[in-house]
Amino acid sequence: MTLGARTPRNPKPNFLSHVEAIRTGPSYGGCVTSFSCCLIGGRSTISTKRPYSTVPLVSPPKDEVQVNVSVGSSGSIPLRVRYAPRPSHNTPIILYLPSGLHPHASTKQPPHHDPLNTLSLAAHATVVHIGYRLSPQTPYPKPIHDLLASYDWVLAHLLPTTTSPTTTAPQIGVCGEHAGGSLAATLALTECHTHKPGGIAAAALGNPIVDWTCPFRSPDSHTDEYDTKSPSPLRKALHTLRARSFTQLQHQHDPFASPLLFFRTPAYDLPPSSSSSFSLSRKTPPAAAEDDDDASDKTTTPKRRSHRKYPPLESQLRLPLTRIMVGEDHPLREQGVEFAQLMRRSVDLYERDRYGGMG
């Protein structure tokens, strides 16, 4: 199932096209791993560059390069840059974030199984594989730091330093699934700038984890987490992923880890001993709740969910064109559906506030 979250009034009506790429993987009880990316097409221009160079090129030095990007004082991460075949000045850039369910999987795969090769050929795009870290040794917020460092590298080394009437600012899309879908959603929501080059223009999310605070359960299930007597491989993998991704419970409640929480308050409060004031963000402050519950009532029981307005009208952020794909029986279906609904609500509020409800 594909859910589309439409954007507010589109200033460039036809600059996006949809290109779908599917790769098969472990079925997890019949659920095939797939992704679809909303990619930039049309006549927007872009300059491809050598790594660490400011000289625009039409032909890259090679089809693919790998670089290590420093992440402050916490080491570095690898980026694979797969250049588009016969790149030109209107070649888009796609940031690809793997699922995180297979931490020991090789990032280098045969060409016919490699998502970078598939995306690059199908979309005629330069694709950047972000090798973010997610393990008990590198829990949240480190994946956020890896993501932002990688994005900064792309802006600094794959975008032109100057633009002109004949070389406009390039467009960037982001895609990912599961934990990668969570990070892709966070980047899309917080870097969708309209006032400077390099803002995220499109996002494709496959079964994304957009709320780590809620249970992972099938749409027809009323039990939390997974059936301990006969858990499905996917539900067990998601449970394991969450356990090794967070060492502090409160990090699950930050919108930069659970991007659905940009649009509403958590469904569960933190226990009193876990509550603290923090943010994983480097830039954007948490959105203010419209009618938040009593903050002093700190329990682990479900609470009333309150909407949040995001993005702020004065922020110069515009929600990008977004495609959300969820499986019919996937444990993350409920999250994906709600995320699409909240994005649509945000667009409606934006149009009402900015244009007075005029269609």
mmCIF file of C-alpha atoms in Angstrom:
data_model
loop_
_atom_site.group_PDB
_atom_site.id
_atom_site.type_symbol
_atom_site.label_atom_id
_atom_site.label_comp_id
_atom_site.label_asym_id
_atom_site.label_seq_id
_atom_site.Cartn_x
_atom_site.Cartn_y
_atom_site.Cartn_z
ATOM 1 C CA MET A 1 0.000 0.000 0.000
ATOM 2 C CA THR A 2 1.252 3.440 -0.858
ATOM 3 C CA LEU A 3 0.172 6.533 1.022
ATOM 4 C CA GLY A 4 0.908 9.930 -0.448
ATOM 5 C CA ALA A 5 1.357 12.970 1.736
ATOM 6 C CA ARG A 6 0.788 15.915 -0.537
ATOM 7 C CA THR A 7 2.767 19.105 -0.301
ATOM 8 C CA PRO A 8 1.462 22.626 0.226
ATOM 9 C CA ARG A 9 1.020 24.823 -2.836
ATOM 10 C CA ASN A 10 3.726 23.677 -5.195
ATOM 11 C CA PRO A 11 5.831 26.596 -6.433
ATOM 12 C CA LYS A 12 7.285 24.376 -9.206
ATOM 13 C CA PRO A 13 4.345 22.199 -10.313
ATOM 14 C CA ASN A 14 6.164 19.640 -12.466
ATOM 15 C CA PHE A 15 9.680 19.339 -11.091
ATOM 16 C CA LEU A 16 9.065 15.944 -9.457
ATOM 17 C CA SER A 17 8.521 12.575 -11.066
ATOM 18 C CA HIS A 18 8.037 9.153 -9.496
ATOM 19 C CA VAL A 19 10.506 6.369 -10.153
ATOM 20 C CA GLU A 20 9.987 3.048 -8.418
ATOM 21 C CA ALA A 21 12.730 0.531 -7.709
ATOM 22 C CA ILE A 22 12.126 -2.767 -5.939
ATOM 23 C CA ARG A 23 14.665 -5.150 -4.476
ATOM 24 C CA THR A 24 13.775 -8.507 -2.999
ATOM 25 C CA GLY A 25 15.132 -9.536 0.372
ATOM 26 C CA PRO A 26 14.271 -11.774 3.322
ATOM 27 C CA SER A 27 10.533 -12.264 3.211
ATOM 28 C CA TYR A 28 9.866 -12.083 6.965
ATOM 29 C CA GLY A 29 6.716 -14.125 6.757
ATOM 30 C CA GLY A 30 5.719 -13.002 3.295
ATOM 31 C CA CYS A 31 6.674 -9.317 3.593
ATOM 32 C CA VAL A 32 9.048 -8.510 0.730
ATOM 33 C CA THR A 33 11.520 -5.702 1.319
ATOM 34 C CA SER A 34 10.847 -2.937 -1.175
ATOM 35 C CA PHE A 35 11.178 0.771 -1.581
ATOM 36 C CA SER A 36 10.019 3.433 -3.952
ATOM 37 C CA CYS A 37 11.608 6.817 -4.358
ATOM 38 C CA CYS A 38 10.101 10.139 -5.346
ATOM 39 C CA LEU A 39 12.816 11.531 -7.518
ATOM 40 C CA ILE A 40 13.579 14.805 -9.124
ATOM 41 C CA GLY A 41 13.078 15.053 -12.842
ATOM 42 C CA GLY A 42 12.393 17.709 -15.420
ATOM 43 C CA ARG A 43 14.893 20.415 -16.218
ATOM 44 C CA SER A 44 16.334 21.416 -12.853
ATOM 45 C CA THR A 45 20.117 21.646 -13.076
ATOM 46 C CA ILE A 46 22.881 20.181 -10.973
ATOM 47 C CA SER A 47 26.667 20.049 -11.073
ATOM 48 C CA THR A 48 28.473 16.805 -10.313
ATOM 49 C CA LYS A 49 31.828 17.214 -8.596
ATOM 50 C CA ARG A 50 34.838 15.201 -7.654
ATOM 51 C CA PRO A 51 34.995 14.527 -3.901
ATOM 52 C CA TYR A 52 36.560 17.467 -2.098
ATOM 53 C CA SER A 53 36.537 19.556 -5.291
ATOM 54 C CA THR A 54 34.660 22.699 -6.237
ATOM 55 C CA VAL A 55 35.083 22.232 -9.994
ATOM 56 C CA PRO A 56 31.811 21.166 -11.705
ATOM 57 C CA LEU A 57 32.163 18.176 -14.003
ATOM 58 C CA VAL A 58 29.939 16.490 -16.551
ATOM 59 C CA SER A 59 31.718 13.128 -16.170
ATOM 60 C CA PRO A 60 32.700 11.813 -12.716
ATOM 61 C CA PRO A 61 36.196 10.349 -12.142
ATOM 62 C CA LYS A 62 34.692 6.847 -11.815
ATOM 63 C CA ASP A 63 31.292 5.186 -11.498
ATOM 64 C CA GLU A 64 31.565 4.860 -7.736
ATOM 65 C CA VAL A 65 33.738 6.212 -4.940
ATOM 66 C CA GLN A 66 33.807 5.644 -1.199
ATOM 67 C CA VAL A 67 34.770 8.282 1.333
ATOM 68 C CA ASN A 68 34.974 8.385 5.101
ATOM 69 C CA VAL A 69 33.181 11.279 6.749
ATOM 70 C CA SER A 70 34.278 12.476 10.169
ATOM 71 C CA VAL A 71 31.522 12.760 12.791
ATOM 72 C CA GLY A 72 32.973 15.152 15.329
ATOM 73 C CA SER A 73 34.975 13.318 17.968
ATOM 74 C CA SER A 74 33.042 10.048 17.591
ATOM 75 C CA GLY A 75 34.916 8.557 14.650
ATOM 76 C CA SER A 76 33.808 8.403 11.043
ATOM 77 C CA ILE A 77 31.341 6.630 8.782
ATOM 78 C CA PRO A 78 31.597 5.413 5.173
ATOM 79 C CA LEU A 79 29.681 6.950 2.291
ATOM 80 C CA ARG A 80 29.323 5.180 -1.054
ATOM 81 C CA VAL A 81 28.712 7.609 -3.900
ATOM 82 C CA ARG A 82 27.304 5.963 -7.013
ATOM 83 C CA TYR A 83 27.357 8.433 -9.880
ATOM 84 C CA ALA A 84 24.603 8.492 -12.451
ATOM 85 C CA PRO A 85 25.366 7.011 -15.854
ATOM 86 C CA ARG A 86 26.390 9.857 -18.149
ATOM 87 C CA PRO A 87 25.721 12.551 -15.531
ATOM 88 C CA SER A 88 24.687 15.975 -16.708
ATOM 89 C CA HIS A 89 23.860 19.285 -15.107
ATOM 90 C CA ASN A 90 20.299 18.210 -14.333
ATOM 91 C CA THR A 91 21.244 15.001 -12.498
ATOM 92 C CA PRO A 92 19.411 14.609 -9.151
ATOM 93 C CA ILE A 93 20.918 13.311 -5.905
ATOM 94 C CA ILE A 94 19.330 10.597 -3.771
ATOM 95 C CA LEU A 95 20.394 9.865 -0.195
ATOM 96 C CA TYR A 96 19.823 6.182 0.608
ATOM 97 C CA LEU A 97 19.581 4.898 4.200
ATOM 98 C CA PRO A 98 19.536 1.098 4.688
ATOM 99 C CA SER A 99 16.997 -0.598 6.938
ATOM 100 C CA GLY A 100 19.222 -1.283 9.957
ATOM 101 C CA LEU A 101 17.666 -4.728 10.465
ATOM 102 C CA HIS A 102 20.815 -6.430 9.227
ATOM 103 C CA PRO A 103 23.731 -4.685 10.978
ATOM 104 C CA HIS A 104 26.353 -7.120 9.623
ATOM 105 C CA ALA A 105 25.175 -7.068 6.015
ATOM 106 C CA SER A 106 27.742 -6.002 3.463
ATOM 107 C CA THR A 107 27.170 -2.625 1.838
ATOM 108 C CA LYS A 108 28.812 -3.923 -1.340
ATOM 109 C CA GLN A 109 26.483 -6.225 -3.264
ATOM 110 C CA PRO A 110 26.316 -7.710 -6.774
ATOM 111 C CA PRO A 111 25.120 -5.088 -9.276
ATOM 112 C CA HIS A 112 21.756 -6.816 -9.831
ATOM 113 C CA HIS A 113 21.064 -6.822 -6.054
ATOM 114 C CA ASP A 114 22.591 -3.452 -5.200
ATOM 115 C CA PRO A 115 19.948 -0.792 -4.432
ATOM 116 C CA LEU A 116 22.422 1.962 -5.311
ATOM 117 C CA ASN A 117 22.913 0.553 -8.787
ATOM 118 C CA THR A 118 19.164 0.003 -9.204
ATOM 119 C CA LEU A 119 18.261 3.539 -8.105
ATOM 120 C CA SER A 120 21.031 5.171 -10.083
ATOM 121 C CA LEU A 121 20.037 3.423 -13.320
ATOM 122 C CA ALA A 122 16.265 3.725 -12.847
ATOM 123 C CA ALA A 123 16.303 7.380 -11.848
ATOM 124 C CA HIS A 124 19.421 8.527 -13.683
ATOM 125 C CA ALA A 125 20.595 9.911 -10.350
ATOM 126 C CA THR A 126 23.710 10.114 -8.217
ATOM 127 C CA VAL A 127 22.983 7.961 -5.162
ATOM 128 C CA VAL A 128 24.743 8.282 -1.809
ATOM 129 C CA HIS A 129 24.625 5.295 0.560
ATOM 130 C CA ILE A 130 24.924 6.568 4.144
ATOM 131 C CA GLY A 131 26.544 3.956 6.383
ATOM 132 C CA TYR A 132 25.107 5.269 9.644
ATOM 133 C CA ARG A 133 25.906 3.410 12.867
ATOM 134 C CA LEU A 134 23.193 1.812 14.990
ATOM 135 C CA SER A 135 24.238 -0.663 17.665
ATOM 136 C CA PRO A 136 24.509 -0.972 21.460
ATOM 137 C CA GLN A 137 27.910 0.730 21.114
ATOM 138 C CA THR A 138 26.493 3.523 18.933
ATOM 139 C CA PRO A 139 22.878 4.042 20.079
ATOM 140 C CA TYR A 140 20.725 7.111 19.557
ATOM 141 C CA PRO A 141 21.538 9.975 19.195
ATOM 142 C CA LYS A 142 24.658 8.846 17.262
ATOM 143 C CA PRO A 143 22.688 7.831 14.134
ATOM 144 C CA ILE A 144 21.315 11.391 14.023
ATOM 145 C CA HIS A 145 24.836 12.799 14.241
ATOM 146 C CA ASP A 146 25.976 10.441 11.449
ATOM 147 C CA LEU A 147 23.027 11.497 9.296
ATOM 148 C CA LEU A 148 23.659 15.224 9.698
ATOM 149 C CA ALA A 149 27.400 14.881 9.101
ATOM 150 C CA SER A 150 26.688 12.956 5.890
ATOM 151 C CA TYR A 151 24.155 15.517 4.714
ATOM 152 C CA ASP A 152 26.623 18.330 5.375
ATOM 153 C CA TRP A 153 29.244 16.450 3.329
ATOM 154 C CA VAL A 154 26.843 16.107 0.396
ATOM 155 C CA LEU A 155 26.034 19.823 0.506
ATOM 156 C CA ALA A 156 29.717 20.717 0.632
ATOM 157 C CA HIS A 157 31.011 18.336 -2.053
ATOM 158 C CA LEU A 158 28.225 17.364 -4.452
ATOM 159 C CA LEU A 159 26.506 20.720 -4.858
ATOM 160 C CA PRO A 160 27.797 23.718 -6.800
ATOM 161 C CA THR A 161 29.293 26.499 -4.737
ATOM 162 C CA THR A 162 27.644 29.138 -6.903
ATOM 163 C CA THR A 163 24.530 29.300 -9.053
ATOM 164 C CA SER A 164 23.505 31.404 -12.016
ATOM 165 C CA PRO A 165 20.420 31.786 -14.214
ATOM 166 C CA THR A 166 21.641 28.778 -16.226
ATOM 167 C CA THR A 167 22.785 26.665 -13.256
ATOM 168 C CA THR A 168 20.066 26.627 -10.627
ATOM 169 C CA ALA A 169 20.371 24.965 -7.229
ATOM 170 C CA PRO A 170 20.069 21.159 -7.401
ATOM 171 C CA GLN A 171 17.295 19.066 -5.887
ATOM 172 C CA ILE A 172 17.857 16.287 -3.339
ATOM 173 C CA GLY A 173 15.678 13.320 -2.442
ATOM 174 C CA VAL A 174 16.003 10.875 0.451
ATOM 175 C CA CYS A 175 14.758 7.313 0.842
ATOM 176 C CA GLY A 176 14.979 4.553 3.428
ATOM 177 C CA GLU A 177 13.134 1.726 5.121
ATOM 178 C CA HIS A 178 12.614 0.692 8.740
ATOM 179 C CA ALA A 179 15.290 2.494 10.835
ATOM 180 C CA GLY A 180 16.591 4.075 7.636
ATOM 181 C CA GLY A 181 13.058 5.272 6.946
ATOM 182 C CA SER A 182 13.008 6.886 10.369
ATOM 183 C CA LEU A 183 16.206 8.807 9.643
ATOM 184 C CA ALA A 184 15.017 9.686 6.136
ATOM 185 C CA ALA A 185 11.786 11.109 7.570
ATOM 186 C CA THR A 186 13.709 13.157 10.129
ATOM 187 C CA LEU A 187 15.982 14.651 7.475
ATOM 188 C CA ALA A 188 13.053 15.360 5.157
ATOM 189 C CA LEU A 189 11.069 17.148 7.880
ATOM 190 C CA THR A 190 13.926 19.239 9.273
ATOM 191 C CA GLU A 191 15.953 20.093 6.141
ATOM 192 C CA CYS A 192 13.110 20.939 3.724
ATOM 193 C CA HIS A 193 14.335 24.523 3.393
ATOM 194 C CA THR A 194 12.971 26.788 0.710
ATOM 195 C CA HIS A 195 15.265 29.758 1.334
ATOM 196 C CA LYS A 196 18.649 28.162 0.560
ATOM 197 C CA PRO A 197 20.064 25.529 -1.811
ATOM 198 C CA GLY A 198 20.163 21.864 -0.874
ATOM 199 C CA GLY A 199 16.837 21.496 0.897
ATOM 200 C CA ILE A 200 15.194 18.079 0.780
ATOM 201 C CA ALA A 201 12.617 18.153 -2.021
ATOM 202 C CA ALA A 202 11.266 14.584 -1.895
ATOM 203 C CA ALA A 203 11.178 11.557 0.408
ATOM 204 C CA ALA A 204 10.268 7.898 -0.022
ATOM 205 C CA LEU A 205 9.729 5.872 3.150
ATOM 206 C CA GLY A 206 9.284 2.105 3.189
ATOM 207 C CA ASN A 207 7.652 0.736 6.354
ATOM 208 C CA PRO A 208 9.377 3.482 8.377
ATOM 209 C CA ILE A 209 9.760 3.404 12.152
ATOM 210 C CA VAL A 210 8.410 6.882 12.856
ATOM 211 C CA ASP A 211 7.478 6.305 16.510
ATOM 212 C CA TRP A 212 9.809 4.211 18.652
ATOM 213 C CA THR A 213 7.629 4.816 21.737
ATOM 214 C CA CYS A 214 4.683 2.737 20.484
ATOM 215 C CA PRO A 215 4.399 -1.058 20.331
ATOM 216 C CA PHE A 216 5.291 -2.973 17.191
ATOM 217 C CA ARG A 217 2.203 -5.027 16.419
ATOM 218 C CA SER A 218 0.232 -6.285 13.463
ATOM 219 C CA PRO A 219 -2.816 -4.242 12.390
ATOM 220 C CA ASP A 220 -5.206 -6.985 13.572
ATOM 221 C CA SER A 221 -3.375 -7.528 16.872
ATOM 222 C CA HIS A 222 -4.305 -6.014 20.229
ATOM 223 C CA THR A 223 -1.224 -7.232 22.090
ATOM 224 C CA ASP A 224 1.888 -5.153 22.720
ATOM 225 C CA GLU A 225 5.259 -5.935 21.127
ATOM 226 C CA TYR A 226 5.107 -9.464 19.737
ATOM 227 C CA ASP A 227 3.705 -12.845 20.637
ATOM 228 C CA THR A 228 6.491 -14.403 22.721
ATOM 229 C CA LYS A 229 5.212 -17.920 21.956
ATOM 230 C CA SER A 230 5.378 -17.589 18.172
ATOM 231 C CA PRO A 231 6.804 -14.181 17.137
ATOM 232 C CA SER A 232 7.110 -13.488 13.437
ATOM 233 C CA PRO A 233 10.714 -12.975 12.298
ATOM 234 C CA LEU A 234 10.003 -9.362 11.378
ATOM 235 C CA ARG A 235 8.373 -8.424 14.690
ATOM 236 C CA LYS A 236 11.191 -10.102 16.560
ATOM 237 C CA ALA A 237 13.756 -8.258 14.428
ATOM 238 C CA LEU A 238 12.048 -4.913 15.138
ATOM 239 C CA HIS A 239 11.973 -5.632 18.859
ATOM 240 C CA THR A 240 15.688 -6.522 18.794
ATOM 241 C CA LEU A 241 16.454 -3.408 16.759
ATOM 242 C CA ARG A 242 14.798 -1.132 19.314
ATOM 243 C CA ALA A 243 16.548 -2.873 22.214
ATOM 244 C CA ARG A 244 19.992 -2.320 20.703
ATOM 245 C CA SER A 245 19.250 1.200 19.430
ATOM 246 C CA PHE A 246 18.458 2.935 22.723
ATOM 247 C CA THR A 247 20.265 2.891 26.031
ATOM 248 C CA GLN A 248 18.093 5.683 27.484
ATOM 249 C CA LEU A 249 14.328 5.491 27.293
ATOM 250 C CA GLN A 250 13.860 9.238 26.909
ATOM 251 C CA HIS A 251 15.704 9.247 23.585
ATOM 252 C CA GLN A 252 12.756 7.386 22.056
ATOM 253 C CA HIS A 253 10.570 10.415 22.874
ATOM 254 C CA ASP A 254 12.644 12.946 20.945
ATOM 255 C CA PRO A 255 11.091 13.947 17.587
ATOM 256 C CA PHE A 256 14.464 13.565 15.889
ATOM 257 C CA ALA A 257 14.385 9.867 16.786
ATOM 258 C CA SER A 258 10.593 9.441 16.426
ATOM 259 C CA PRO A 259 9.662 11.943 13.681
ATOM 260 C CA LEU A 260 5.931 11.290 14.046
ATOM 261 C CA LEU A 261 6.247 13.249 17.304
ATOM 262 C CA PHE A 262 6.848 16.443 15.337
ATOM 263 C CA PHE A 263 3.098 16.275 14.651
ATOM 264 C CA ARG A 264 1.684 15.003 17.957
ATOM 265 C CA THR A 265 2.609 14.291 21.565
ATOM 266 C CA PRO A 266 3.707 10.771 22.618
ATOM 267 C CA ALA A 267 1.025 8.219 23.396
ATOM 268 C CA TYR A 268 2.968 7.162 26.503
ATOM 269 C CA ASP A 269 4.662 9.310 29.120
ATOM 270 C CA LEU A 270 8.113 8.630 30.460
ATOM 271 C CA PRO A 271 8.433 7.167 33.947
ATOM 272 C CA PRO A 272 9.456 9.884 36.444
ATOM 273 C CA SER A 273 12.997 8.526 36.752
ATOM 274 C CA SER A 274 13.524 8.695 32.966
ATOM 275 C CA SER A 275 12.122 12.147 32.295
ATOM 276 C CA SER A 276 14.571 14.889 31.432
ATOM 277 C CA SER A 277 14.883 17.928 29.231
ATOM 278 C CA PHE A 278 16.896 17.210 26.109
ATOM 279 C CA SER A 279 16.926 17.365 22.349
ATOM 280 C CA LEU A 280 18.792 15.399 19.702
ATOM 281 C CA SER A 281 18.484 18.358 17.359
ATOM 282 C CA ARG A 282 21.326 20.562 16.276
ATOM 283 C CA LYS A 283 18.985 23.240 14.910
ATOM 284 C CA THR A 284 15.234 22.904 15.143
ATOM 285 C CA PRO A 285 13.496 23.259 18.541
ATOM 286 C CA PRO A 286 10.672 20.850 19.389
ATOM 287 C CA ALA A 287 7.258 21.984 18.221
ATOM 288 C CA ALA A 288 4.902 23.369 20.834
ATOM 289 C CA ALA A 289 1.846 21.310 21.729
ATOM 290 C CA GLU A 290 -1.517 22.866 20.941
ATOM 291 C CA ASP A 291 -3.258 21.323 23.937
ATOM 292 C CA ASP A 292 -0.729 19.164 25.743
ATOM 293 C CA ASP A 293 -1.703 17.005 28.691
ATOM 294 C CA ASP A 294 -0.591 17.770 32.206
ATOM 295 C CA ALA A 295 3.178 17.324 32.149
ATOM 296 C CA SER A 296 3.216 16.435 35.829
ATOM 297 C CA ASP A 297 1.234 13.239 35.188
ATOM 298 C CA LYS A 298 4.177 10.972 34.419
ATOM 299 C CA THR A 299 2.941 7.400 33.957
ATOM 300 C CA THR A 300 3.561 4.533 31.578
ATOM 301 C CA THR A 301 -0.120 4.100 30.767
ATOM 302 C CA PRO A 302 -1.537 5.367 27.453
ATOM 303 C CA LYS A 303 -2.457 9.043 27.437
ATOM 304 C CA ARG A 304 -4.461 11.344 25.227
ATOM 305 C CA ARG A 305 -2.568 12.372 22.127
ATOM 306 C CA SER A 306 -2.419 16.081 21.320
ATOM 307 C CA HIS A 307 -1.661 17.567 17.934
ATOM 308 C CA ARG A 308 1.335 19.749 17.280
ATOM 309 C CA LYS A 309 1.753 22.334 14.533
ATOM 310 C CA TYR A 310 4.745 21.556 12.342
ATOM 311 C CA PRO A 311 6.480 23.142 10.597
ATOM 312 C CA PRO A 312 6.049 26.599 12.115
ATOM 313 C CA LEU A 313 4.646 29.037 9.569
ATOM 314 C CA GLU A 314 7.586 31.420 9.970
ATOM 315 C CA SER A 315 10.284 28.711 9.694
ATOM 316 C CA GLN A 316 10.666 28.717 5.863
ATOM 317 C CA LEU A 317 10.278 24.944 5.933
ATOM 318 C CA ARG A 318 7.898 23.359 3.406
ATOM 319 C CA LEU A 319 7.003 19.685 3.731
ATOM 320 C CA PRO A 320 8.525 17.810 0.775
ATOM 321 C CA LEU A 321 6.672 15.558 -1.616
ATOM 322 C CA THR A 322 6.492 12.298 0.339
ATOM 323 C CA ARG A 323 5.605 8.725 -0.546
ATOM 324 C CA ILE A 324 5.001 6.304 2.321
ATOM 325 C CA MET A 325 4.774 2.562 1.645
ATOM 326 C CA VAL A 326 3.443 0.145 4.257
ATOM 327 C CA GLY A 327 2.629 -3.554 4.040
ATOM 328 C CA GLU A 328 -0.961 -4.679 4.545
ATOM 329 C CA ASP A 329 0.006 -6.926 7.488
ATOM 330 C CA HIS A 330 3.197 -5.160 8.522
ATOM 331 C CA PRO A 331 3.719 -4.356 12.234
ATOM 332 C CA LEU A 332 4.577 -0.773 11.237
ATOM 333 C CA ARG A 333 1.466 -0.227 9.129
ATOM 334 C CA GLU A 334 -0.390 1.640 11.898
ATOM 335 C CA GLN A 335 2.503 4.085 12.284
ATOM 336 C CA GLY A 336 2.816 4.674 8.551
ATOM 337 C CA VAL A 337 -0.893 5.365 8.097
ATOM 338 C CA GLU A 338 -0.971 7.792 11.021
ATOM 339 C CA PHE A 339 2.179 9.543 9.781
ATOM 340 C CA ALA A 340 0.607 10.133 6.362
ATOM 341 C CA GLN A 341 -2.596 11.418 7.971
ATOM 342 C CA LEU A 342 -0.686 13.832 10.208
ATOM 343 C CA MET A 343 1.365 15.130 7.285
ATOM 344 C CA ARG A 344 -1.835 15.771 5.319
ATOM 345 C CA ARG A 345 -3.269 17.582 8.344
ATOM 346 C CA SER A 346 -0.138 19.723 8.560
ATOM 347 C CA VAL A 347 -0.451 20.650 4.881
ATOM 348 C CA ASP A 348 -4.105 21.610 5.366
ATOM 349 C CA LEU A 349 -3.229 23.791 8.366
ATOM 350 C CA TYR A 350 -0.370 25.401 6.455
ATOM 351 C CA GLU A 351 -2.631 26.285 3.549
ATOM 352 C CA ARG A 352 -5.337 27.571 5.889
ATOM 353 C CA ASP A 353 -2.913 29.756 7.847
ATOM 354 C CA ARG A 354 -0.953 31.023 4.861
ATOM 355 C CA TYR A 355 -3.659 31.357 2.244
ATOM 356 C CA GLY A 356 -6.778 31.701 4.386
ATOM 357 C CA GLY A 357 -8.193 28.391 3.154
ATOM 358 C CA MET A 358 -8.282 29.511 -0.493
ATOM 359 C CA GLY A 359 -7.761 26.499 -2.801
#
